[in-house]
CSV table of C-alpha atoms and ligand atoms in Angstrom, one decimal:
chain,number,residue,atom,x,y,z
E,1,MET,CA,99.0,52.7,96.4
E,2,SER,CA,100.8,55.9,95.6
E,3,GLN,CA,104.4,56.7,96.3
E,4,HIS,CA,103.4,59.4,98.4
E,5,SER,CA,101.3,57.2,100.7
E,6,GLN,CA,103.7,55.0,101.6
E,7,ALA,CA,105.9,57.7,103.6
E,8,LYS,CA,105.0,58.9,107.0
E,9,ARG,CA,104.2,62.4,107.1
E,10,VAL,CA,105.1,64.6,110.4
E,11,THR,CA,102.2,65.1,112.3
E,12,ALA,CA,101.0,68.2,114.5
E,13,PRO,CA,101.8,66.0,117.6
E,14,ASP,CA,105.2,65.4,116.7
E,15,ILE,CA,106.1,69.4,115.7
E,16,ALA,CA,104.5,69.7,119.4
E,17,ALA,CA,107.1,66.9,120.9
E,18,ARG,CA,109.9,69.5,119.6
E,19,LYS,CA,109.6,71.6,122.4
E,20,GLY,CA,113.1,72.3,123.6
E,21,ALA,CA,114.8,70.0,121.5
E,22,ALA,CA,116.6,70.6,117.9
E,23,PRO,CA,115.3,73.5,116.1
E,24,ILE,CA,112.3,73.0,113.9
E,25,VAL,CA,113.2,74.2,110.2
E,26,SER,CA,110.2,75.4,108.0
E,27,LEU,CA,109.3,77.4,104.7
E,28,THR,CA,106.2,78.1,103.0
E,29,ALA,CA,105.4,76.6,99.9
E,30,TYR,CA,102.6,77.4,97.5
E,31,HIS,CA,103.2,74.9,94.5
E,32,ALA,CA,103.6,71.5,93.9
E,33,HIS,CA,107.4,71.6,92.3
E,34,THR,CA,108.8,73.7,95.1
E,35,ALA,CA,107.4,71.6,97.5
E,36,ARG,CA,108.6,68.8,96.4
E,37,ILE,CA,112.2,70.2,96.2
E,38,ILE,CA,111.9,71.6,99.9
E,39,ASP,CA,110.1,68.3,101.3
E,40,PRO,CA,113.0,66.7,102.6
E,41,TYR,CA,115.0,69.4,104.4
E,42,VAL,CA,112.1,70.6,106.7
E,43,ASP,CA,109.7,69.6,109.2
E,44,PHE,CA,106.7,71.5,108.3
E,45,LEU,CA,105.9,73.5,105.0
E,46,LEU,CA,103.4,76.5,105.7
E,47,VAL,CA,100.8,77.2,102.6
E,48,GLY,CA,101.0,81.1,104.0
E,49,ASP,CA,98.9,83.3,102.9
E,50,SER,CA,101.4,85.8,101.7
E,51,LEU,CA,101.1,83.8,98.9
E,52,GLY,CA,98.3,86.8,97.8
E,53,MET,CA,101.6,89.1,98.0
E,54,VAL,CA,104.2,86.8,96.6
E,55,MET,CA,102.3,85.1,94.0
E,56,HIS,CA,99.4,87.1,93.1
E,57,GLY,CA,100.9,90.9,93.4
E,58,TYR,CA,98.4,92.0,96.3
E,59,GLU,CA,99.8,94.6,98.7
E,60,THR,CA,98.4,92.5,101.7
E,61,THR,CA,97.4,89.4,102.4
E,62,LEU,CA,93.6,90.6,103.1
E,63,PRO,CA,92.3,90.0,99.5
E,64,VAL,CA,93.6,86.0,99.8
E,65,PRO,CA,90.2,84.1,99.4
E,66,LEU,CA,89.7,80.7,100.9
E,67,ASP,CA,89.1,78.7,97.6
E,68,LEU,CA,92.8,80.3,96.7
E,69,MET,CA,94.4,78.9,99.9
E,70,ILE,CA,92.9,75.3,99.1
E,71,MET,CA,94.1,75.1,95.7
E,72,HIS,CA,97.6,75.9,96.6
E,73,GLY,CA,97.3,73.7,99.5
E,74,ALA,CA,96.0,70.4,97.6
E,75,ALA,CA,99.1,71.4,95.1
E,76,VAL,CA,101.7,71.5,98.1
E,77,VAL,CA,100.3,68.1,99.8
E,78,ARG,CA,100.5,66.5,96.1
E,79,GLY,CA,103.8,67.7,95.8
E,80,SER,CA,105.4,66.8,99.2
E,81,ALA,CA,106.1,63.2,101.1
E,82,ARG,CA,107.1,63.7,104.3
E,83,ALA,CA,106.8,67.1,105.8
E,84,LEU,CA,103.8,68.4,107.5
E,85,VAL,CA,101.3,70.5,105.7
E,86,VAL,CA,100.0,73.7,107.4
E,87,VAL,CA,97.4,75.6,105.2
E,88,ASP,CA,96.7,79.3,106.9
E,89,MET,CA,93.0,80.6,107.2
E,90,PRO,CA,92.7,83.6,105.0
E,91,PHE,CA,91.3,86.6,106.7
E,92,GLY,CA,87.8,86.3,106.9
E,93,SER,CA,87.2,82.6,106.8
E,94,TYR,CA,87.6,82.2,110.7
E,95,GLU,CA,87.2,85.1,113.0
E,96,GLU,CA,83.5,85.9,113.0
E,97,SER,CA,82.9,82.6,115.2
E,98,PRO,CA,84.2,79.3,115.8
E,99,ALA,CA,81.5,77.5,114.3
E,100,LEU,CA,82.2,79.5,111.2
E,101,ALA,CA,86.0,78.4,111.5
E,102,PHE,CA,85.3,75.1,112.2
E,103,ARG,CA,83.0,74.9,109.1
E,104,ASN,CA,85.9,76.5,106.8
E,105,ALA,CA,88.6,74.8,108.4
E,106,VAL,CA,87.0,71.4,107.9
E,107,ARG,CA,86.8,72.3,103.9
E,108,VAL,CA,90.6,73.0,104.2
E,109,ILE,CA,91.4,69.6,105.5
E,110,LYS,CA,89.5,67.7,103.5
E,111,GLU,CA,90.0,69.6,100.0
E,112,THR,CA,93.9,69.7,100.7
E,113,GLY,CA,94.7,66.7,102.8
E,114,CYS,CA,96.8,68.7,104.8
E,115,GLY,CA,97.7,67.9,108.6
E,116,ALA,CA,96.8,71.2,110.3
E,117,ILE,CA,95.7,75.0,109.7
E,118,LYS,CA,97.2,78.0,111.1
E,119,LEU,CA,95.2,81.3,112.2
E,120,GLU,CA,96.3,84.5,113.4
E,121,GLY,CA,95.3,86.0,116.6
E,122,GLY,CA,96.1,85.6,120.3
E,123,ARG,CA,93.4,85.8,123.0
E,124,ARG,CA,90.9,87.0,120.9
E,125,LEU,CA,91.1,83.5,118.9
E,126,ALA,CA,91.1,81.2,121.9
E,127,GLU,CA,87.8,79.9,122.1
E,128,THR,CA,88.3,79.5,118.7
E,129,ILE,CA,91.5,77.5,118.7
E,130,ALA,CA,89.8,75.1,121.8
E,131,TYR,CA,86.8,74.8,119.6
E,132,LEU,CA,89.1,73.7,116.7
E,133,THR,CA,91.3,71.3,118.4
E,134,ALA,CA,88.2,69.7,120.6
E,135,ARG,CA,86.3,68.8,117.1
E,136,GLY,CA,89.9,67.2,115.4
E,137,ILE,CA,91.6,70.2,113.9
E,138,PRO,CA,95.5,70.8,114.9
E,139,VAL,CA,95.8,74.3,114.8
E,140,MET,CA,99.1,76.5,114.7
E,141,ALA,CA,98.9,80.1,116.3
E,142,HIS,CA,100.2,83.3,115.0
E,143,ILE,CA,100.8,86.1,117.3
E,144,GLY,CA,103.3,89.2,117.3
E,145,LEU,CA,103.2,90.8,114.0
E,146,THR,CA,100.2,89.6,112.8
E,147,PRO,CA,100.0,90.5,108.4
E,148,GLN,CA,95.8,90.2,108.1
E,149,SER,CA,95.5,93.2,111.6
E,150,VAL,CA,97.8,95.7,109.2
E,151,ASN,CA,95.0,98.0,109.2
E,152,VAL,CA,94.8,97.8,112.7
E,153,MET,CA,97.9,98.0,113.6
E,154,GLY,CA,98.5,100.9,111.1
E,155,GLY,CA,101.4,99.2,108.8
E,156,PHE,CA,103.3,95.8,109.3
E,157,LYS,CA,105.3,96.8,112.7
E,158,THR,CA,108.0,94.9,114.8
E,159,GLN,CA,105.7,94.1,118.1
E,160,GLY,CA,107.2,94.1,121.5
E,161,ARG,CA,110.2,96.9,121.0
E,162,ARG,CA,108.8,98.6,124.0
E,163,ARG,CA,108.5,96.6,127.5
E,164,SER,CA,105.4,98.2,127.7
E,165,GLU,CA,103.9,96.0,125.0
E,166,TRP,CA,105.2,92.8,126.2
E,167,GLN,CA,102.2,92.0,128.6
E,168,ALA,CA,99.6,91.8,126.0
E,169,ILE,CA,101.6,89.6,123.8
E,170,GLU,CA,102.9,87.1,126.9
E,171,ASP,CA,99.3,86.9,127.3
E,172,ASP,CA,98.4,86.2,123.6
E,173,ALA,CA,101.0,83.4,124.3
E,174,ALA,CA,99.9,81.7,127.3
E,175,ALA,CA,96.2,81.9,126.1
E,176,VAL,CA,96.8,80.2,122.5
E,177,THR,CA,98.6,77.4,124.6
E,178,GLU,CA,96.0,76.9,127.1
E,179,ALA,CA,93.5,76.7,124.0
E,180,GLY,CA,95.6,73.6,122.8
E,181,ALA,CA,97.1,75.5,119.7
E,182,PHE,CA,100.1,72.7,118.9
E,183,ALA,CA,102.8,75.3,118.1
E,184,VAL,CA,102.9,79.2,117.5
E,185,VAL,CA,104.4,81.4,115.2
E,186,LEU,CA,106.0,84.6,116.8
E,187,GLU,CA,106.5,87.1,113.9
E,188,GLY,CA,108.4,90.4,113.6
E,189,MET,CA,109.2,90.6,117.5
E,190,ALA,CA,112.2,92.2,119.5
E,191,GLU,CA,114.5,89.4,120.7
E,192,LEU,CA,114.3,89.6,124.4
E,193,LEU,CA,110.4,89.1,124.3
E,194,ALA,CA,110.6,86.0,122.0
E,195,ALA,CA,113.2,84.7,124.1
E,196,ARG,CA,110.8,85.3,127.4
E,197,ILE,CA,107.6,83.7,125.6
E,198,THR,CA,109.9,80.9,124.6
E,199,LYS,CA,111.0,79.9,127.8
E,200,GLN,CA,107.4,80.7,129.5
E,201,ILE,CA,104.9,78.4,127.0
E,202,ALA,CA,105.1,74.9,126.8
E,203,ILE,CA,104.6,74.4,122.9
E,204,PRO,CA,107.3,75.4,120.1
E,205,THR,CA,107.7,79.0,119.0
E,206,ILE,CA,108.4,79.3,115.4
E,207,GLY,CA,110.2,82.3,114.8
E,208,ILE,CA,110.2,84.9,111.6
E,209,GLY,CA,112.0,87.5,112.4
E,210,ALA,CA,111.8,87.0,116.2
E,211,SER,CA,115.5,85.4,116.8
E,212,ALA,CA,117.4,82.3,116.9
E,213,SER,CA,116.0,81.7,120.8
E,214,CYS,CA,112.5,80.6,119.2
E,215,ASP,CA,112.2,76.5,118.7
E,216,GLY,CA,112.3,76.7,115.0
E,217,GLN,CA,112.4,79.3,112.0
E,218,ILE,CA,110.2,79.9,109.1
E,219,LEU,CA,111.1,82.4,106.0
E,220,VAL,CA,109.2,83.0,103.0
E,221,LEU,CA,110.8,80.6,100.6
E,222,GLU,CA,110.8,83.5,97.7
E,223,ASP,CA,112.5,85.9,100.3
E,224,MET,CA,115.3,83.4,101.2
E,225,LEU,CA,116.2,82.5,97.5
E,226,GLY,CA,116.3,86.1,96.5
E,227,LEU,CA,113.3,86.3,94.3
E,228,ASN,CA,111.7,89.2,96.1
E,229,PRO,CA,113.8,92.7,95.5
E,230,SER,CA,112.8,94.3,98.9
E,231,VAL,CA,112.7,92.1,102.0
E,232,PRO,CA,112.5,92.7,105.6
E,233,LYS,CA,115.6,92.9,107.6
E,234,PHE,CA,115.3,89.3,109.3
E,235,VAL,CA,115.5,87.8,105.8
E,236,LYS,CA,118.8,86.5,105.1
E,237,LYS,CA,119.3,85.6,101.6
E,238,PHE,CA,120.7,82.0,100.7
E,239,ALA,CA,120.7,82.6,96.9
E,240,ALA,CA,120.3,84.8,94.5
E,241,ILE,CA,117.5,83.0,91.9
E,242,GLY,CA,115.8,86.7,91.0
E,243,GLU,CA,119.2,87.4,89.4
E,244,ALA,CA,119.6,83.6,88.3
E,245,ILE,CA,116.2,83.9,86.2
E,246,GLU,CA,116.8,87.2,84.8
E,247,ASP,CA,120.5,85.9,83.4
E,248,ALA,CA,118.6,82.8,82.1
E,249,VAL,CA,115.8,84.6,80.4
E,250,ARG,CA,118.3,87.3,78.6
E,251,SER,CA,120.1,84.2,77.2
E,252,TYR,CA,116.8,82.7,76.0
E,253,ALA,CA,116.0,85.9,74.1
E,254,ASP,CA,119.0,86.5,72.6
E,255,ASP,CA,119.4,83.1,71.7
E,256,VAL,CA,116.1,83.2,70.3
E,257,ARG,CA,116.6,86.2,68.4
E,258,SER,CA,119.6,85.1,66.7
E,259,ARG,CA,118.3,81.8,65.8
E,260,ALA,CA,120.8,80.0,67.7
E,261,PHE,CA,117.9,78.4,69.7
E,262,PRO,CA,116.1,75.9,69.0
E,263,GLY,CA,119.6,74.3,68.0
E,264,PRO,CA,120.3,70.9,66.3
E,265,ASP,CA,119.6,69.1,69.5
E,266,HIS,CA,116.4,70.7,70.3
E,267,VAL,CA,114.2,69.2,67.1
E,268,TYR,CA,112.5,66.6,65.9
E,269,GLY,CA,114.0,64.7,62.9
E,270,MET,CA,112.2,61.8,60.8
E,271,ARG,CA,112.2,58.4,61.4
E,272,GLU,CA,112.7,56.0,58.7
E,273,GLU,CA,109.8,53.4,58.6
E,274,ALA,CA,110.1,50.1,57.4
E,275,PRO,CA,107.8,49.1,54.3
E,276,ALA,CA,105.0,46.9,56.1
E,277,THR,CA,103.3,43.7,54.4
E,278,ARG,CA,99.8,43.2,54.2
E,279,GLY,CA,98.1,39.8,55.0
E,280,ASP,CA,97.7,40.0,51.2
E,281,GLY,CA,101.1,40.1,50.1
E,282,VAL,CA,100.9,43.6,49.0
E,283,THR,CA,103.2,46.4,50.3
E,284,LYS,CA,101.9,49.3,52.5
E,285,LYS,CA,102.5,52.6,51.6
E,286,PRO,CA,105.2,53.8,54.2
E,287,LYS,CA,103.4,56.1,56.3
E,288,ILE,CA,105.5,59.5,57.3
E,289,THR,CA,104.9,59.8,61.6
E,290,ARG,CA,106.1,62.8,63.7
E,291,SER,CA,107.3,62.3,67.1
T,301,LIG,O1,101.7,83.7,105.4
T,301,LIG,C1,102.7,83.4,106.0
T,301,LIG,O2,103.9,83.1,104.5
T,301,LIG,C2,103.2,83.4,107.2
T,301,LIG,C3,104.4,83.3,107.5
T,301,LIG,C4,105.2,84.7,107.3
T,301,LIG,C5,104.7,82.9,109.0
T,301,LIG,O3,102.2,83.2,108.2
């Protein structure tokens, strides 16, 4: 039995049960090694389709294929032991019909070993959320600023800054709750509206740019680590990893150019080998080995 399988993972119902309790902590993770570092500190890890922009240099999340989400999702599951792993369904993999969403979500669950999927949309996805949850797939919903709808929204625009927009977003929150989502991400949303929705619905709200009134928070790891030079207003940089990487790489380049690296600590010397005797009493020639 692997070390990982001995630890009990957080489940989607565990997250749902946290409504109104201590804040739920989450971050995105795209690879095994960051998942391993983050895992002890978070309740869930999201393999967000933001990986298309953060890791693969796309301008939006729209080009991200399902296979890429599965590859990163499996890596994050392998790298973590405790946190619930939620994998994003990418654009085009679930909107067409509940049956298509089910087929693709089954692939994600089977091929990554994750505990839940996330999809973007409110009322228009309610039927699909109900279909998936009725068939054993825990769904996290995502409303407000939904990056996969960037072309319809005309950009990555904060939602609910006008009261006239509130009813539609509140209806989205009610619809995904009714459909059986275990939690809902509120992204890029006016603080007052996020607070109102958090009070209105029975499932936890996970905020990103939606204020501390939500039941939990999520950030893109690379943004909060300071790896991304331009981040939205709602991101607090908890480290300056981008600068640390640049400093380290500059020192490495200097050391290589001056031949200070590799130094004596980083090279392999020779091993003395005792002469071996063959069964017939003849001494074998010592063999030089490299290690
Ligand atoms: O893709 C992602 O990283 C997300 C978070 C921003 C919630 O959906």
